[in-house]
Coordinates of C-alpha atoms and ligand atoms in Angstrom, one line a residue:
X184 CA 121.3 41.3 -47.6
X185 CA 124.6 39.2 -47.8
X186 CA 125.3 37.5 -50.9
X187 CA 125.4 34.0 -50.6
X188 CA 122.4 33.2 -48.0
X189 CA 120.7 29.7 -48.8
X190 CA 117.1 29.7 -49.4
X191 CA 116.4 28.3 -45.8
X192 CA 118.0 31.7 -44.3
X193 CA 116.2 33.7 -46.4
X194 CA 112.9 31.8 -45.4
X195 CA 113.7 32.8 -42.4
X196 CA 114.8 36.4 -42.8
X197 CA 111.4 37.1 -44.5
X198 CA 109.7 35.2 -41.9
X199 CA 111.2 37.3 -39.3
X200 CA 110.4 40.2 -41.3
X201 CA 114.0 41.4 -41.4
X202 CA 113.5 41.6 -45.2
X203 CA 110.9 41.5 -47.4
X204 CA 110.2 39.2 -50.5
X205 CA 110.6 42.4 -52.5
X206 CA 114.6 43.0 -50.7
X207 CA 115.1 40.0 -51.6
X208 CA 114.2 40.1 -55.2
X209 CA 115.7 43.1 -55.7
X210 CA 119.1 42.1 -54.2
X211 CA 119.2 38.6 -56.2
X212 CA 118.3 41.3 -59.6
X213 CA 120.9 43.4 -59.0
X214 CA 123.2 40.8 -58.4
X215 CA 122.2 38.5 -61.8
X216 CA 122.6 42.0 -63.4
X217 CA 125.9 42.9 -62.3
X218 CA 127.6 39.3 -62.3
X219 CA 125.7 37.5 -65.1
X220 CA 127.0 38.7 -68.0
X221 CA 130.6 38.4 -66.3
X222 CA 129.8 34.5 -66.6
X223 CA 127.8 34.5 -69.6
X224 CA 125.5 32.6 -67.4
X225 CA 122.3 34.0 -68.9
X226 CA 120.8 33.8 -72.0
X227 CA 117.7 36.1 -70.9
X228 CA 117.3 38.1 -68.0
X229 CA 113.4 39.1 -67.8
X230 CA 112.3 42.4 -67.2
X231 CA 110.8 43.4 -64.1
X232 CA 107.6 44.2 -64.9
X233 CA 107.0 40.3 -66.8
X234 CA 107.5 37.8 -64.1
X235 CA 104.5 38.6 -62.2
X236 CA 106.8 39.2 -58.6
X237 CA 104.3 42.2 -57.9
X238 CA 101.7 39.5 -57.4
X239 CA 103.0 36.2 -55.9
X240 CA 104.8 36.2 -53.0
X241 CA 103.6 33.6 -51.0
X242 CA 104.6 30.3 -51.0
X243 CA 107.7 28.3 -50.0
X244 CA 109.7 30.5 -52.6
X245 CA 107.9 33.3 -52.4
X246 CA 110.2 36.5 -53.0
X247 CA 113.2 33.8 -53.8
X248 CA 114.2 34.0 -57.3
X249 CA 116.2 31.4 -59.6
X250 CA 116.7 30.8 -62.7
X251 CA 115.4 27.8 -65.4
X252 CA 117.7 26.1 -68.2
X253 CA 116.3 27.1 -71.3
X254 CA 115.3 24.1 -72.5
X255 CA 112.5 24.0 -69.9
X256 CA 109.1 25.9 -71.1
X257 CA 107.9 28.9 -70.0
X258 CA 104.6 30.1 -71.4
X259 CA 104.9 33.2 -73.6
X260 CA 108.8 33.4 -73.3
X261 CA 111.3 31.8 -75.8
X262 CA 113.0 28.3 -75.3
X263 CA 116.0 28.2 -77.5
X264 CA 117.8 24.9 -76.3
X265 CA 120.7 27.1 -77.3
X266 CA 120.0 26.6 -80.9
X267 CA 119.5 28.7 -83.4
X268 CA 116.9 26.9 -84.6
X269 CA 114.9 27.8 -81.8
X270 CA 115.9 30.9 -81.1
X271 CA 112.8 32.9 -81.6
X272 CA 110.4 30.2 -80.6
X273 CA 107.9 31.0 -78.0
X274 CA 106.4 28.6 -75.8
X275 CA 102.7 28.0 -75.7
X276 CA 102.5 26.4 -72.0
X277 CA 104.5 26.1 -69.1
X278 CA 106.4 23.0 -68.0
X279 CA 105.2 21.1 -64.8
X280 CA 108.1 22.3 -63.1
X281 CA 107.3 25.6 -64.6
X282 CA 103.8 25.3 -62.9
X283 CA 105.1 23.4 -59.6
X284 CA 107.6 26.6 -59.2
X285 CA 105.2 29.3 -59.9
X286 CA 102.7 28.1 -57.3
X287 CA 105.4 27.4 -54.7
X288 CA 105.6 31.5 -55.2
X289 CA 109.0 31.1 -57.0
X290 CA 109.8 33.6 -59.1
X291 CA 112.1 33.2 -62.6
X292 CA 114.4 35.7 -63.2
X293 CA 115.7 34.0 -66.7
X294 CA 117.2 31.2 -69.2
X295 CA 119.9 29.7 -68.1
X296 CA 122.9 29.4 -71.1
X297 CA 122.9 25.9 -71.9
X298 CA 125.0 23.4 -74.3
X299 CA 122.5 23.1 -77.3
X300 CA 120.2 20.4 -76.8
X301 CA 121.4 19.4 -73.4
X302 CA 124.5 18.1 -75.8
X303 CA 127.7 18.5 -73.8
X304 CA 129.9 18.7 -71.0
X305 CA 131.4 21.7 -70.8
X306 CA 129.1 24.7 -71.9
X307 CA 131.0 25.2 -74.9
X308 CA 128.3 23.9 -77.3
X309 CA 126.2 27.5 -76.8
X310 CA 125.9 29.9 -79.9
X311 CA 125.3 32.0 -77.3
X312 CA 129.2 31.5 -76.2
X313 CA 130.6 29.6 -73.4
X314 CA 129.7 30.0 -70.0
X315 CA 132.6 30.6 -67.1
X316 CA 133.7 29.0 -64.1
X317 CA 132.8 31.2 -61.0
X318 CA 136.1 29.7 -59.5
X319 CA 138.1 29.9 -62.2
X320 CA 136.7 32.2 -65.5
X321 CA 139.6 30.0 -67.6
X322 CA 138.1 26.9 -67.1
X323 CA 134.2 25.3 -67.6
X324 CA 131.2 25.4 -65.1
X325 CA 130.8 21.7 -66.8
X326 CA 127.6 21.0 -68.8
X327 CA 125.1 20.8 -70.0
X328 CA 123.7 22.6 -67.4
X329 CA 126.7 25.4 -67.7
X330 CA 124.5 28.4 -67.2
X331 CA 122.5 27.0 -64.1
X332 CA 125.5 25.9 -62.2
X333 CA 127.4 29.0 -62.8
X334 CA 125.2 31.4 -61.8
X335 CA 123.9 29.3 -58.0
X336 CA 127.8 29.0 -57.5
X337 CA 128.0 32.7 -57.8
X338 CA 125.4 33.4 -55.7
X339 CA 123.4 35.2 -58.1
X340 CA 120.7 32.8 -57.3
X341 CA 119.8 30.3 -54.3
X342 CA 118.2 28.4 -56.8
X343 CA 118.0 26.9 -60.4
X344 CA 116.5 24.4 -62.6
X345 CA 119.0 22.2 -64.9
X346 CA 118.1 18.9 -66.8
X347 CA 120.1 15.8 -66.8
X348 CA 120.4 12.9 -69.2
X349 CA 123.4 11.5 -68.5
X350 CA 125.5 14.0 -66.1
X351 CA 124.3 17.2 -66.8
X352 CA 123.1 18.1 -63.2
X353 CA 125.8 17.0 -61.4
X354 CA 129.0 17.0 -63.0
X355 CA 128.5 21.1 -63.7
X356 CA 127.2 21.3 -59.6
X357 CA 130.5 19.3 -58.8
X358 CA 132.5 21.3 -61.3
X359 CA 131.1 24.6 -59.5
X360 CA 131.4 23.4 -55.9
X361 CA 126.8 23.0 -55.5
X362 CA 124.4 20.6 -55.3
X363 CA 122.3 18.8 -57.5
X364 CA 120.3 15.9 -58.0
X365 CA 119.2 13.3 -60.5
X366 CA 116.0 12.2 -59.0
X367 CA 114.4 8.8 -59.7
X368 CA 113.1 8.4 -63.1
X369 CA 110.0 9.6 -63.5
X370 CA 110.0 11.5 -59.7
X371 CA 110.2 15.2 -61.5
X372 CA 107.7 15.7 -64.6
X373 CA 109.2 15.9 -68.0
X374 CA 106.1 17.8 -69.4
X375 CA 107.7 20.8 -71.3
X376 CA 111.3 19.5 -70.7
X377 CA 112.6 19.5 -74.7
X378 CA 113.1 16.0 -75.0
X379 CA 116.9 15.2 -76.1
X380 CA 117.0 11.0 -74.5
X381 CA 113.2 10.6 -73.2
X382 CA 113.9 7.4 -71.5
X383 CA 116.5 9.0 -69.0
X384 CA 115.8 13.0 -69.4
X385 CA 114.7 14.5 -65.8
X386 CA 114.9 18.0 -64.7
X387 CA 117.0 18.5 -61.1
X388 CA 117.7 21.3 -58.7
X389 CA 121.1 23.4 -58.4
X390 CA 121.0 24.9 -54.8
X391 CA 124.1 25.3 -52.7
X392 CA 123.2 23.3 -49.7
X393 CA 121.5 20.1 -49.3
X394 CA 118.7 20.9 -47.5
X395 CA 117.5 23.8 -50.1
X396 CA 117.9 20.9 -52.8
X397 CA 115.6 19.1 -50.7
X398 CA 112.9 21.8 -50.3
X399 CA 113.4 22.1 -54.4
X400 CA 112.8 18.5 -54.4
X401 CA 110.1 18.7 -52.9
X402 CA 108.4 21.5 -55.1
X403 CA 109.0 19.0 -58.0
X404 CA 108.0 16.1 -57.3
X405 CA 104.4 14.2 -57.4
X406 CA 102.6 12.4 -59.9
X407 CA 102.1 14.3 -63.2
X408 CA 99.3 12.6 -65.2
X409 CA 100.0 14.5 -68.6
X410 CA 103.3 13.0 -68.3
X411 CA 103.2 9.1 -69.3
X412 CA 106.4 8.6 -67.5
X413 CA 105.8 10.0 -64.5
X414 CA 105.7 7.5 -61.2
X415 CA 102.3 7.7 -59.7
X416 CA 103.6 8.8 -56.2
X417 CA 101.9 11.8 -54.3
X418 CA 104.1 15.3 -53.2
X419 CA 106.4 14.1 -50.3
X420 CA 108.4 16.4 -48.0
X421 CA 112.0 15.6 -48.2
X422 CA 113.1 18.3 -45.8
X423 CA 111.4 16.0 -43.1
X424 CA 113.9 13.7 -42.4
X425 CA 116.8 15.8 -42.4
X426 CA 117.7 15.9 -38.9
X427 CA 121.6 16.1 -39.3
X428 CA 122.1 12.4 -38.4
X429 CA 123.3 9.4 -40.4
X430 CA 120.4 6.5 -40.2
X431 CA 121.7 3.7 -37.2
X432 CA 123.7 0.5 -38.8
X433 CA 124.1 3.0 -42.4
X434 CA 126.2 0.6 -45.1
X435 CA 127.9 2.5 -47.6
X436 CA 129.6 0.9 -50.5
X437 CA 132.3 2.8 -52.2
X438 CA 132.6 1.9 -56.0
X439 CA 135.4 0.6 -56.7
X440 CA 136.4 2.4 -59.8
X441 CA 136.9 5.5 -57.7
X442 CA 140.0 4.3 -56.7
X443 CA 141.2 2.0 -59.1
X444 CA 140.8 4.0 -62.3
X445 CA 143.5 5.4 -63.9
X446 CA 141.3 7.9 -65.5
X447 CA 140.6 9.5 -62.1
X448 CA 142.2 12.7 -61.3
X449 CA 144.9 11.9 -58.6
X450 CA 143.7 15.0 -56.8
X451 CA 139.8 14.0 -56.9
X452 CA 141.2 10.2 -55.3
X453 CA 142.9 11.8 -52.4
X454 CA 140.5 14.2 -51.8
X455 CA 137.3 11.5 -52.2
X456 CA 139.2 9.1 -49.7
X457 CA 139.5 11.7 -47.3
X458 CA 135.9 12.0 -47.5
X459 CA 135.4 8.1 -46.9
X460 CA 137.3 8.6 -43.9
X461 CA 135.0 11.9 -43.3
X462 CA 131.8 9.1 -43.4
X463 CA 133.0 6.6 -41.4
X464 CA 133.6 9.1 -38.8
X465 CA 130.1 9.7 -38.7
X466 CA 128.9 6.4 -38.2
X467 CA 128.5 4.7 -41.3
X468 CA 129.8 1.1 -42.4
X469 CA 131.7 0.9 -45.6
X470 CA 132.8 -1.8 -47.7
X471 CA 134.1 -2.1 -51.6
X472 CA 131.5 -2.3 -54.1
X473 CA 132.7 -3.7 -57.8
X474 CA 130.2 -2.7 -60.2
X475 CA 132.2 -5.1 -63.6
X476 CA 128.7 -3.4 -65.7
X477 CA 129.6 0.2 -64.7
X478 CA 132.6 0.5 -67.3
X479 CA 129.4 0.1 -70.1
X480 CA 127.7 2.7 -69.0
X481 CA 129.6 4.9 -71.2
X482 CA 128.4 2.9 -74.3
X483 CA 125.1 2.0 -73.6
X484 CA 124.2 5.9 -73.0
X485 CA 126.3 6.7 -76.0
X486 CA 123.9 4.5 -78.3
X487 CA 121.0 5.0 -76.9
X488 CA 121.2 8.4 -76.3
X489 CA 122.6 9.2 -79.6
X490 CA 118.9 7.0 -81.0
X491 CA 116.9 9.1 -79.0
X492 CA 118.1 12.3 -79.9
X493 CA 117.6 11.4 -83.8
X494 CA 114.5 10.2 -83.0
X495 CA 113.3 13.0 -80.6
X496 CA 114.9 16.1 -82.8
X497 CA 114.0 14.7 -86.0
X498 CA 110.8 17.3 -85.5
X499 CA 112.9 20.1 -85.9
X500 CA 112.3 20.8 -89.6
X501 CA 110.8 24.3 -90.2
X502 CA 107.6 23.0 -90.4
X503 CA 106.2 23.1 -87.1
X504 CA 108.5 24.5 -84.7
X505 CA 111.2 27.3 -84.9
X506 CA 112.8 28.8 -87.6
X507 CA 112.2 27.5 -91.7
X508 CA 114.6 28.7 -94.1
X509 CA 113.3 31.5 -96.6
X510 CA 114.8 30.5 -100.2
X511 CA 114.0 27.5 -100.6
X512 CA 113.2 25.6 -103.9
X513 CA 111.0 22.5 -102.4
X514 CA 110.2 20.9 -99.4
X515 CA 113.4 18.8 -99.3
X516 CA 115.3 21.5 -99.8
X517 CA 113.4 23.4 -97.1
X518 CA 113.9 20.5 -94.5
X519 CA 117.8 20.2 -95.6
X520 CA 118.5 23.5 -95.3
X521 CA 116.8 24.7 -92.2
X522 CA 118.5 21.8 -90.6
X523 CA 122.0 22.1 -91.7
X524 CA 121.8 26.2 -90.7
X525 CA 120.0 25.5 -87.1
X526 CA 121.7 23.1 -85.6
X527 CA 125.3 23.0 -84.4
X528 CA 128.3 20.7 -85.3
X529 CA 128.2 18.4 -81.9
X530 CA 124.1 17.8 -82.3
X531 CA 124.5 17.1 -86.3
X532 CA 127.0 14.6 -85.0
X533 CA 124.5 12.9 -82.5
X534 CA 121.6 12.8 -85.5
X535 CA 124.1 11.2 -87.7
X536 CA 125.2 8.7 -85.3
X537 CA 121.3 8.0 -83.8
X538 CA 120.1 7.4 -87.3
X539 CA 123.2 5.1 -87.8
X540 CA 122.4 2.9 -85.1
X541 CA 118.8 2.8 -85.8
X542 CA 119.5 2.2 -89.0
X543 CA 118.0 -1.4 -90.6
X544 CA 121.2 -4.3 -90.3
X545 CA 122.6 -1.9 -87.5
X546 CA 119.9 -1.6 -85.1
X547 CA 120.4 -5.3 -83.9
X548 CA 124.2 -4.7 -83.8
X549 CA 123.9 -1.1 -81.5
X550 CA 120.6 -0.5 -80.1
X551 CA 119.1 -3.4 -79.1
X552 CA 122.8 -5.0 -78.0
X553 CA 122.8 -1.5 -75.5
X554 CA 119.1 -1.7 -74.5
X555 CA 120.1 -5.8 -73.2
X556 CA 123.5 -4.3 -71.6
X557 CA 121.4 -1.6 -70.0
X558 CA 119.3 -4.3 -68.1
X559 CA 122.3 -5.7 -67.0
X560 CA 123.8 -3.0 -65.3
X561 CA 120.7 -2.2 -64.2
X562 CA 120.1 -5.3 -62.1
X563 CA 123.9 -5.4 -61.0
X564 CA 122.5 -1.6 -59.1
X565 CA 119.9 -3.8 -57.6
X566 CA 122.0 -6.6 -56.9
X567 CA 124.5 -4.1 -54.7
X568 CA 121.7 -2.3 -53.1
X569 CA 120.7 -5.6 -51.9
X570 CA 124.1 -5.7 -49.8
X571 CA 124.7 -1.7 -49.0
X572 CA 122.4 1.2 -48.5
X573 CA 123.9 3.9 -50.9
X574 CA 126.8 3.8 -52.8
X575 CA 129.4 6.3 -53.6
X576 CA 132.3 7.9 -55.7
X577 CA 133.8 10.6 -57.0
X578 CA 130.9 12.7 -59.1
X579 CA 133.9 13.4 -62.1
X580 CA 136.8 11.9 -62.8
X581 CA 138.7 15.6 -63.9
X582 CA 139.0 18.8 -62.0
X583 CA 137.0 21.5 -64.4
X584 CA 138.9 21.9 -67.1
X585 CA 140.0 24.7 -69.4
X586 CA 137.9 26.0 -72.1
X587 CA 138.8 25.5 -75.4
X588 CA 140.8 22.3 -74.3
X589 CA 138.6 19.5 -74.6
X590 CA 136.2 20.8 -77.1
X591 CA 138.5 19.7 -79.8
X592 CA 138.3 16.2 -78.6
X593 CA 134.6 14.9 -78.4
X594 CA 136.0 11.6 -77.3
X595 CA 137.6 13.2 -74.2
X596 CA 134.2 15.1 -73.3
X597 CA 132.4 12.1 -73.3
X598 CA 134.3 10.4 -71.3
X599 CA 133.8 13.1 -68.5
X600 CA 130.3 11.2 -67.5
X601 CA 131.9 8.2 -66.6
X602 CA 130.5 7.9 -62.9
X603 CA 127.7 10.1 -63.7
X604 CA 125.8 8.2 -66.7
X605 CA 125.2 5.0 -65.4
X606 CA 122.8 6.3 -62.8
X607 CA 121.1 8.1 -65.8
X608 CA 120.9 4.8 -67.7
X609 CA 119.7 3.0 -64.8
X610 CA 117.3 5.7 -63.8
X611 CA 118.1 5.8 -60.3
X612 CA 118.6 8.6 -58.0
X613 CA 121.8 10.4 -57.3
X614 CA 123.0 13.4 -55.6
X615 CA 126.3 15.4 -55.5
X616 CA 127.6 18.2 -53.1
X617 CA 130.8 19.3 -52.7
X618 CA 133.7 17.3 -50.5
X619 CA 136.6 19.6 -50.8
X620 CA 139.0 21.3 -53.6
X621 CA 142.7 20.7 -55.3
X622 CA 145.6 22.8 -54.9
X623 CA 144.2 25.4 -57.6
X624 CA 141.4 25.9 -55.3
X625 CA 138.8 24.0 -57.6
X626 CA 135.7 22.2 -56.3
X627 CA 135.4 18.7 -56.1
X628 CA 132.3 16.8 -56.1
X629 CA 131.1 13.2 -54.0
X630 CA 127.8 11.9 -55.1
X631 CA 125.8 9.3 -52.8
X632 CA 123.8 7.0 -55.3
X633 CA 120.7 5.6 -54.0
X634 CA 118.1 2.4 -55.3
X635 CA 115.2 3.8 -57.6
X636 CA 112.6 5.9 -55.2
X637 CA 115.9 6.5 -51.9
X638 CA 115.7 10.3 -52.3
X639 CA 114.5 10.6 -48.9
X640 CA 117.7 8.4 -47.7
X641 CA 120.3 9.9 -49.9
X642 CA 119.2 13.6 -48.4
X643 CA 119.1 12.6 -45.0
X644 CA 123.0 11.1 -45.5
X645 CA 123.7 13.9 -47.7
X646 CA 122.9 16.6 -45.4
X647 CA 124.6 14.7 -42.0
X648 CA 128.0 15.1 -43.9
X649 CA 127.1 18.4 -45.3
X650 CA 126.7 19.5 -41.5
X651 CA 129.9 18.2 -40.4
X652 CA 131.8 19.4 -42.7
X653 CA 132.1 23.2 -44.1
X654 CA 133.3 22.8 -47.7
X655 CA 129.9 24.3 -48.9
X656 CA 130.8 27.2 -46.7
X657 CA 133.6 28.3 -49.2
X658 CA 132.5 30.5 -52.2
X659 CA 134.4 31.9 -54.8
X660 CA 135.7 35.4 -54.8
X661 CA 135.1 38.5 -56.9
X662 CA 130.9 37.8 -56.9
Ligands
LIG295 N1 127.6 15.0 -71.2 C1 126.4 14.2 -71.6 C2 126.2 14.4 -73.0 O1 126.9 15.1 -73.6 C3 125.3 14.6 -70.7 C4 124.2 15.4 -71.3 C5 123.1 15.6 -70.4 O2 123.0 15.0 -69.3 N2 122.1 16.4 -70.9 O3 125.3 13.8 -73.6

């Protein structure tokens, strides 16, 4: 087998019967065992003889391995988040996207390294160390979903599951030069997802192509009814309309801030204009889009997410889950210390500032004040979609940068989410795939943002430009 096949050529390898689910799983092993721990892209590999790939091989996925973020459950194996405060916990069920996978026939190979809690941008937040670039081992895969990213870019998987609360799917797919998707909220279950921001948290699929997103997708989605978030929509096939061609009379509005900015990376401008020019080509009408809200997005996810987490991590406290301090002299001291020893410096930070803002004489001041900005850039999405089909931008506003650079400056990591968490805050659906590279060779990333429920749309556009162009074609060398 070649390295770097996409899962729809090795769907049809097997079904040719050139290769067998079993070559297949052996070469993607191999290949997480050579080149994983090159990247750091692993927390766990899983042994052969656990993952059950003697038994299931049918299936969409069946004999196609990938990999989870290990902050998704899997029943009987550890989810650490990257903490150490989880980092013998053992699940006690799967995740609906555990479940979803397992009876598409895919098989998991391992957890994914991850920034702890889902808390980051750039990998770096890992006690498990950071993970590397594919196309640059200097620099970060992005983050939170460092390990994921890394290891489809690679090719040491077709496939992988990240989570994204405000960014963490695509800006490490457009940092590594993949795919992913922030689905609708509430299209993928969040059943045995660790919760860091319930009211924007979704899992989404790292592929390398479009259409294998799409069959991912597809997997996922559907109605999950032990999930009280989850839309009440059946399964849908999203590979179905993917026919190569831009819909007739497609409008496109391009945000605004993707060229005005002067926090956008000179190279990302030229290369994402290109790309405009790359759409119109095919068809499609375009027009400037100014979003005034979008410039909030930043603090409205910063507050809320920040409540959330507090609220949501505020049952990690040695009593019920994880690890619990041995020596300690009563139960406050138990909590304290068990707390102050699991978690790291950037998620501390986040419980300090949630409980701030949640705090009595605050809460009016921060949370509320974001939830009522929130609906406003939420409407001004609807408002736009009223007058354009899809909208798009650059999926970053940086090329990846180097590690160790920005993790001294929290400010400048947050800032990195820009065009990524206000789709996140409004809970629609966004997608991001690669649309060329700077001079250093480094991806860079165009997302296509859709109104709540367009997933079906955005891959159908999506995968027309993929086809015409071949930036997905390049991989990085040395894998
Ligand atoms: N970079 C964002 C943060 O640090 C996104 C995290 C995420 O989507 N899980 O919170």
């Amino acid at each position: 087998m070649k390295p770097f096949l996409s899962i729809k050529e090795i769907q049809t390898k097997i079904k040719n019967k050139e290769i067998s689910p079993q070559d297949s799983l052996y070469f993607f092993r191999k290949r997480l065992t050579k080149f994983a721990p090159k990247l750091n892209a692993l927390i766990e590999l899983f042994h052969e003889d656990s993952t059950g790939e003697k038994e299931s091989k049918e299936g969409l996925l069946g004999g196609i391995p990938g990999v989870l973020k290990d902050n998704i459950t899997q029943k009987g194996r550890i989810t650490s988040c990257a903490s150490k405060i989880l980092e013998n916990y053992k699940a006690t069920y799967d995740a609906t996207v555990t479940t979803r996978l397992k009876q598409a026939g895919g098989i998991i190979l391992g957890r994914a390294n991850m920034d702890e809690f889902a808390m980051g941008a750039s990998g770096e937040f890992s006690p498990y160390g950071p993970t590397f670039n594919p196309w640059d081992a200097k620099r970060s895969p992005g983050g939170s979903s460092a390990g994921p990213a890394a290891a489809v870019a690679a090719g040491l998987v077709p496939w992988a599951i990240g989570t994204e609360t405000g960014g963490s799917v695509r800006q490490p797919a457009s940092f590594c030069g993949i795919v992913g998707l922030y689905p609708t909220y509430g299209r993928f279950s969040r059943r045995g997802l660790v919760a860091f921001t319930s009211s924007t948290d979704q899992p989404g699929p790292l592929t390398r192509t479009v259409y294998d997103n799409a069959i991912l997708a597809s997997i996922l989605s559907g109605h999950d009814p032990k999930d009280g978030t989850s839309i009440s929509k059946p399964q849908q096939n999203f590979t179905e309309g993917l026919d190569g061609k831009f819909p007739k009379d497609l409008k496109i509005g391009i945000i605004k801030d993707s060229f005005e900015s002067d926090g956008v990376d000179p190279q990302i401008k030229t290369v994402f204009e290109q790309a405009v020019k790359e759409i119109e080509k095919l068809g499609a009408k375009t027009k400037i889009i100014e979003l005034p809200e979008l410039k909030y997005g930043n603090s409205i996810y910063f507050i809320i997410s920040r409540a959330e987490a507090a609220s949501n991590l505020s049952r990690f406290d040695g009593t019920l889950y994880g690890n619990r301090i041995k020596n300690a002299e009563n139960l406050e001291q138990m909590y304290v210390k068990t707390r102050g020893e699991g978690f790291g410096a950037e998620v501390k930070r986040r419980i300090l500032m949630g409980n701030y803002v949640l705090s009595s004489g605050h809460k009016e001041a921060f949370y509320f004040k974001a939830n009522q900005v929130r609906n406003l850039l939420r409407s001004e999405f609807e408002s736009a979609f009223e007058d354009v089909d899809l909208l798009i931008s650059p999926t970053t506003t940086t090329l990846p940068f180097e590690i160790g650079k920005e993790i001294s400056d929290p400010l400048a990591l947050y800032m990195a989410d820009y065009f990524t968490v206000p789709m996140c805050v409004a809970g629609i659906p966004a997608l991001t795939l690669p649309c060329g590279f700077s001079k250093e060779n480094l991806p860079i990333g165009l997302q296509f943002v859709g109104p709540r429920l367009s997933e079906g749309l955005i891959y159908k556009v999506a995968h027309a430009y993929q086809e015409s162009t071949e930036h997905h074609l390049k991989t990085p060398s040395g894998f």
